[in-house]
Amino acid sequence: MDLRKTEEKIFKGIMICSTCCILAILLIILITILVKGLPAMRWSMITQVPKGGFYLGREGGILNAILGSLVLAGGATLMTCMISLPIVLYLNVYVRKRTWITQITRFSLDVLWGIPSIVYGAFGFTLMLYLGLRASLLGGLIAMCFLILPIMSRAMDEVVKMMPAELLEASYALGATQFETALKVVARQALPGILTAVLIAFGRGIGDAASVIFTAGFTDHIPTSLFRPVATLPLAIFFQLGTPFPEVQERAYASALILTAIIFIVCIVSRLLTRRFTRNVIR
Amino acid sequence: MSFKPHIRVENLNVYYGKEQALKNITVNIPDRKITAIIGPSGCGKSTLLKSFNRLLDPVDHVRISGRVFVDQEDIYDSKVDVTRIRKKMGLLSQRPYPLPMSIYDNVAYGPRLHGIRNKKTLNEIVERNLKISSIWNEVKDRLNTPASRLSIGQQQRLCLARGLAVEPEIILGDEPTSALDPKSSQRIEQRFIELKSEYTIVLVTHILRQAKRLADYVLFMYLGELVEHGSAEEIFSNPKQEMTKEYIGGTFS
Amino acid sequence: MRSFRKIKEAVATRLMAFLTVSSSLIVFFMITGLYVRSRPILSVHSLSELLFSSSWHPLRGEFGFLPFIVGTLWITGTAVVIAVPLCLFTAIYLSEYAPSRIRALFAPLIDLLAGIPSVIYGIWGLLAVVPMIKNQLAPVFGVFSTGYSILAAGIVLAIMIFPVIIHVSLEVLQSVPGEMREASLALGATSWQTVKTVVLRRARPGIIAAVVLGFSRAFGETMAVLMVAGNVARIPGSVLDPAYPLPALIANNYGEMLSVPLYDSALLLASLWLLVVILLFNVCSRLILVRVERSVL
């Protein structure tokens, strides 16, 4: 009897320890980034592009990478949206029944979800070779679309799947076609979830380096054309860290702080948006 | 009782997977009367109702054989435009499901789909149908608020207005009062009695008294079969089948 | 008017069906695309030579992938060994013991952990894990290490796969019907006994799937590992040695890729291997999860 109680206590102790351990690690990571990044933060980091000698520790900032990342991730998110939304609506409004097409599509999206971003980068690179593209914003957009397509689609699918069948019936009963129902009723009812999915995908896109390393290239300039290389924040951090100069490495910490802050903002905005757009939703 | 049929059902069979939900139903639904479909739960009442406007189509593993005619047109014919069939019928479901938009847009949704764009016409349609459904006075000052903020009883009347706005000929009600309080139920019933001069109304109900109050014609179903049908008077005062007698007498429910 | 609506409906249906079907064909496109590009190297060297030779001298035309494959396996293995016990205990605690308030609090934190970019984990590894191994851990064992090692990469990766493993196993644990727990508790079992004998037995396939998913995630992770693993193309002897995993190899050499003959082909072949291995793991674990889901329904 006593043994059982002791066993119970020991294991409960271990479990609480592991849980705390994981929480502690999360905190430590955030604190490390904050403590290391703040001292190196300068206003010029976010307002200027790298000046000559930036990688030797001289003047300039990473505006090129901030803008590049926003344009790249934003563009890829928009493009992916236009592919994901039809897929999800098709699965949940048109097919709806459990058939091979829904099963296979969901399954392959799950599998795609697990493929590492470096493989998307490599695949994007081979596509670019076929199309005769060089490392450019367009190439980065293509690779990133592939990367975030499964993330966005599955997140949307989870929400839209919860749609009550009666809501669809109510719309059909008024003589609406499936397309009209999908656009006017389903998309609206699931709007908060769809927005969250979009933001999750955006967050993944903006933080990813491996998919854009061959495809988007890097540049010290602000993005101006689809066919020019574009800088991204994660790669900027990576390159700054790679230099042997402590001043430049400090800048990497500041850049990391900026990237973390962007991810945080995305998280918070998605929560706020979710609240704002639940106005019309039927429960 | 002889009448002009509005919906004719011929040898209708519906299967969900291996289970047969409707067994060889043949019946006529009279024009501009209230027809009540009664029977214990799980007897196929709702399935029969949904077969009238082809809402069974999106259900998993469903198989349908037989024919349903609305205005002499076979609605299960492959050439038929489903949206046109559905436009002919307004549906009230067990729980009201307002669409995720404002009160005004809920009513205007149908007319807009069918091509009415004129603001003034839409306003008229919305006002007229909200009045018919006796909810106008409660919502006229807040037409642009989300429909989800209305009470359940109000939502059901809104759904009635929404259904009427596409100018249907038939109103289908799938236990439309079962989620409502007695006061709201009474209002809905009142609407039905007023509407039957212009519409054919088919109601699924498990409340016998409601069927007695409203129905002109009654279908009694049991385990997917149509046991008996006839005028309300006949069924309630002089049922021919033993089972109908027992059900109406309250021996089983 | 009516015909216009009908046309719109028809066009939309076709387009949506097309997108849906093509999304499920992406995997095949990827495999084919990478295969076609890696054929040049396969025509020069045999597959077994590429897989089992440890001599990596691209300039001399020697492409032995063995050090990289072994490096990847070491690092992934270390990460899984660290992550699995921590994650399972946490998931069990959250699902069986913790009050729902704590569970609700934990969910967004896990999401946040999943949302942090891998470069950030890499920086943290550089700042915290690498010095710790160099200054504290290695001297304890009496060996020298630069800190850039399999262990450092394993620790960072373990943290990165926490969210996947916790998320999936939590879902699996919660799908075990409550009546089963009650039945065991009613017989006088303690909570831990119930977990051990009833819940875990029932949830085992799902938990295995969760671990495999975590494994495959760690297998392909690139940037963080690239920053802390040391990147020395030699077969490692212990966890304190540096290693050079496959994804890091691919990412590190994108610059020279097109200037050395066959180099691009070799790197794309490496991506193809990553893809195929991860695909296999993923397909297995997803199949298990689909079955678990069915048994609940």
PDB file of N, CA and C in Angstrom, chain A residues 210-251:
ATOM      1  N   ALA A 210      15.865  28.099 -44.105  1.00  0.00           N
ATOM      2  CA  ALA A 210      16.384  27.036 -44.962  1.00  0.00           C
ATOM      3  C   ALA A 210      15.709  27.004 -46.325  1.00  0.00           C
ATOM      4  N   SER A 211      14.438  27.407 -46.394  1.00  0.00           N
ATOM      5  CA  SER A 211      13.751  27.330 -47.685  1.00  0.00           C
ATOM      6  C   SER A 211      14.173  28.477 -48.602  1.00  0.00           C
ATOM      7  N   VAL A 212      14.669  29.573 -48.026  1.00  0.00           N
ATOM      8  CA  VAL A 212      14.982  30.720 -48.885  1.00  0.00           C
ATOM      9  C   VAL A 212      16.476  30.859 -49.149  1.00  0.00           C
ATOM     10  N   ILE A 213      17.280  29.998 -48.500  1.00  0.00           N
ATOM     11  CA  ILE A 213      18.715  30.189 -48.593  1.00  0.00           C
ATOM     12  C   ILE A 213      19.221  30.063 -50.028  1.00  0.00           C
ATOM     13  N   PHE A 214      18.680  29.103 -50.812  1.00  0.00           N
ATOM     14  CA  PHE A 214      19.115  29.093 -52.224  1.00  0.00           C
ATOM     15  C   PHE A 214      18.195  29.891 -53.107  1.00  0.00           C
ATOM     16  N   THR A 215      16.962  30.071 -52.662  1.00  0.00           N
ATOM     17  CA  THR A 215      15.969  30.563 -53.611  1.00  0.00           C
ATOM     18  C   THR A 215      15.852  32.076 -53.627  1.00  0.00           C
ATOM     19  N   ALA A 216      15.987  32.706 -52.453  1.00  0.00           N
ATOM     20  CA  ALA A 216      15.804  34.161 -52.427  1.00  0.00           C
ATOM     21  C   ALA A 216      17.138  34.890 -52.448  1.00  0.00           C
ATOM     22  N   GLY A 217      18.213  34.216 -52.081  1.00  0.00           N
ATOM     23  CA  GLY A 217      19.519  34.869 -52.074  1.00  0.00           C
ATOM     24  C   GLY A 217      19.639  35.868 -50.937  1.00  0.00           C
ATOM     25  N   PHE A 218      20.485  36.870 -51.122  1.00  0.00           N
ATOM     26  CA  PHE A 218      20.629  37.896 -50.108  1.00  0.00           C
ATOM     27  C   PHE A 218      21.136  39.159 -50.783  1.00  0.00           C
ATOM     28  N   THR A 219      20.782  40.294 -50.212  1.00  0.00           N
ATOM     29  CA  THR A 219      21.221  41.554 -50.783  1.00  0.00           C
ATOM     30  C   THR A 219      21.251  42.615 -49.694  1.00  0.00           C
ATOM     31  N   ASP A 220      21.994  43.651 -49.898  1.00  0.00           N
ATOM     32  CA  ASP A 220      22.007  44.739 -48.936  1.00  0.00           C
ATOM     33  C   ASP A 220      20.970  45.812 -49.267  1.00  0.00           C
ATOM     34  N   HIS A 221      20.201  45.569 -50.322  1.00  0.00           N
ATOM     35  CA  HIS A 221      19.262  46.608 -50.749  1.00  0.00           C
ATOM     36  C   HIS A 221      17.829  46.227 -50.407  1.00  0.00           C
ATOM     37  N   ILE A 222      17.022  47.263 -50.411  1.00  0.00           N
ATOM     38  CA  ILE A 222      15.593  47.068 -50.170  1.00  0.00           C
ATOM     39  C   ILE A 222      14.982  46.420 -51.413  1.00  0.00           C
ATOM     40  N   PRO A 223      14.066  45.461 -51.244  1.00  0.00           N
ATOM     41  CA  PRO A 223      13.511  44.750 -52.418  1.00  0.00           C
ATOM     42  C   PRO A 223      12.757  45.695 -53.339  1.00  0.00           C
ATOM     43  N   THR A 224      13.071  45.616 -54.632  1.00  0.00           N
ATOM     44  CA  THR A 224      12.370  46.473 -55.581  1.00  0.00           C
ATOM     45  C   THR A 224      11.758  45.683 -56.721  1.00  0.00           C
ATOM     46  N   SER A 225      12.287  44.500 -56.993  1.00  0.00           N
ATOM     47  CA  SER A 225      11.785  43.783 -58.161  1.00  0.00           C
ATOM     48  C   SER A 225      11.642  42.305 -57.839  1.00  0.00           C
ATOM     49  N   LEU A 226      10.708  41.676 -58.542  1.00  0.00           N
ATOM     50  CA  LEU A 226      10.463  40.249 -58.338  1.00  0.00           C
ATOM     51  C   LEU A 226      11.660  39.408 -58.742  1.00  0.00           C
ATOM     52  N   PHE A 227      12.493  39.966 -59.629  1.00  0.00           N
ATOM     53  CA  PHE A 227      13.556  39.152 -60.204  1.00  0.00           C
ATOM     54  C   PHE A 227      14.929  39.450 -59.600  1.00  0.00           C
ATOM     55  N   ARG A 228      14.943  40.262 -58.540  1.00  0.00           N
ATOM     56  CA  ARG A 228      16.185  40.550 -57.838  1.00  0.00           C
ATOM     57  C   ARG A 228      16.217  39.742 -56.551  1.00  0.00           C
ATOM     58  N   PRO A 229      17.414  39.467 -56.044  1.00  0.00           N
ATOM     59  CA  PRO A 229      17.493  38.778 -54.756  1.00  0.00           C
ATOM     60  C   PRO A 229      16.862  39.636 -53.661  1.00  0.00           C
ATOM     61  N   VAL A 230      16.492  38.980 -52.583  1.00  0.00           N
ATOM     62  CA  VAL A 230      15.878  39.715 -51.475  1.00  0.00           C
ATOM     63  C   VAL A 230      16.486  39.227 -50.162  1.00  0.00           C
ATOM     64  N   ALA A 231      16.703  40.149 -49.234  1.00  0.00           N
ATOM     65  CA  ALA A 231      17.279  39.769 -47.939  1.00  0.00           C
ATOM     66  C   ALA A 231      16.176  39.287 -47.000  1.00  0.00           C
ATOM     67  N   THR A 232      16.525  38.398 -46.100  1.00  0.00           N
ATOM     68  CA  THR A 232      15.553  37.950 -45.104  1.00  0.00           C
ATOM     69  C   THR A 232      16.196  38.018 -43.725  1.00  0.00           C
ATOM     70  N   LEU A 233      15.354  38.221 -42.716  1.00  0.00           N
ATOM     71  CA  LEU A 233      15.865  38.382 -41.351  1.00  0.00           C
ATOM     72  C   LEU A 233      16.657  37.175 -40.849  1.00  0.00           C
ATOM     73  N   PRO A 234      16.110  35.958 -40.959  1.00  0.00           N
ATOM     74  CA  PRO A 234      16.867  34.823 -40.413  1.00  0.00           C
ATOM     75  C   PRO A 234      18.239  34.690 -41.062  1.00  0.00           C
ATOM     76  N   LEU A 235      18.292  34.931 -42.372  1.00  0.00           N
ATOM     77  CA  LEU A 235      19.589  34.823 -43.033  1.00  0.00           C
ATOM     78  C   LEU A 235      20.517  35.960 -42.612  1.00  0.00           C
ATOM     79  N   ALA A 236      19.948  37.150 -42.405  1.00  0.00           N
ATOM     80  CA  ALA A 236      20.763  38.267 -41.943  1.00  0.00           C
ATOM     81  C   ALA A 236      21.408  37.900 -40.613  1.00  0.00           C
ATOM     82  N   ILE A 237      20.607  37.326 -39.721  1.00  0.00           N
ATOM     83  CA  ILE A 237      21.129  36.906 -38.419  1.00  0.00           C
ATOM     84  C   ILE A 237      22.258  35.902 -38.607  1.00  0.00           C
ATOM     85  N   PHE A 238      21.992  34.949 -39.483  1.00  0.00           N
ATOM     86  CA  PHE A 238      22.960  33.889 -39.722  1.00  0.00           C
ATOM     87  C   PHE A 238      24.275  34.456 -40.250  1.00  0.00           C
ATOM     88  N   PHE A 239      24.195  35.368 -41.176  1.00  0.00           N
ATOM     89  CA  PHE A 239      25.421  35.934 -41.750  1.00  0.00           C
ATOM     90  C   PHE A 239      26.164  36.807 -40.751  1.00  0.00           C
ATOM     91  N   GLN A 240      25.400  37.578 -39.982  1.00  0.00           N
ATOM     92  CA  GLN A 240      26.056  38.423 -38.985  1.00  0.00           C
ATOM     93  C   GLN A 240      26.801  37.582 -37.957  1.00  0.00           C
ATOM     94  N   LEU A 241      26.177  36.463 -37.568  1.00  0.00           N
ATOM     95  CA  LEU A 241      26.828  35.578 -36.605  1.00  0.00           C
ATOM     96  C   LEU A 241      28.090  34.967 -37.186  1.00  0.00           C
ATOM     97  N   GLY A 242      28.075  34.788 -38.508  1.00  0.00           N
ATOM     98  CA  GLY A 242      29.190  34.118 -39.152  1.00  0.00           C
ATOM     99  C   GLY A 242      30.452  34.965 -39.260  1.00  0.00           C
ATOM    100  N   THR A 243      30.324  36.257 -38.995  1.00  0.00           N
ATOM    101  CA  THR A 243      31.522  37.096 -39.092  1.00  0.00           C
ATOM    102  C   THR A 243      32.360  36.962 -37.822  1.00  0.00           C
ATOM    103  N   PRO A 244      33.670  37.201 -37.954  1.00  0.00           N
ATOM    104  CA  PRO A 244      34.516  37.055 -36.769  1.00  0.00           C
ATOM    105  C   PRO A 244      34.523  38.296 -35.878  1.00  0.00           C
ATOM    106  N   PHE A 245      33.721  39.318 -36.179  1.00  0.00           N
ATOM    107  CA  PHE A 245      33.790  40.558 -35.396  1.00  0.00           C
ATOM    108  C   PHE A 245      32.718  40.591 -34.311  1.00  0.00           C
ATOM    109  N   PRO A 246      33.111  40.782 -33.064  1.00  0.00           N
ATOM    110  CA  PRO A 246      32.144  40.792 -31.970  1.00  0.00           C
ATOM    111  C   PRO A 246      31.049  41.835 -32.163  1.00  0.00           C
ATOM    112  N   GLU A 247      31.391  43.008 -32.720  1.00  0.00           N
ATOM    113  CA  GLU A 247      30.358  44.044 -32.879  1.00  0.00           C
ATOM    114  C   GLU A 247      29.246  43.557 -33.796  1.00  0.00           C
ATOM    115  N   VAL A 248      29.662  42.825 -34.840  1.00  0.00           N
ATOM    116  CA  VAL A 248      28.663  42.358 -35.793  1.00  0.00           C
ATOM    117  C   VAL A 248      27.837  41.231 -35.176  1.00  0.00           C
ATOM    118  N   GLN A 249      28.496  40.415 -34.383  1.00  0.00           N
ATOM    119  CA  GLN A 249      27.750  39.340 -33.710  1.00  0.00           C
ATOM    120  C   GLN A 249      26.718  39.932 -32.756  1.00  0.00           C
ATOM    121  N   GLU A 250      27.098  41.018 -32.080  1.00  0.00           N
ATOM    122  CA  GLU A 250      26.131  41.712 -31.222  1.00  0.00           C
ATOM    123  C   GLU A 250      24.901  42.100 -32.032  1.00  0.00           C
ATOM    124  N   ARG A 251      25.164  42.578 -33.242  1.00  0.00           N
ATOM    125  CA  ARG A 251      24.043  42.983 -34.098  1.00  0.00           C
ATOM    126  C   ARG A 251      23.147  41.803 -34.403  1.00  0.00           C
TER     127      ARG A 251
END
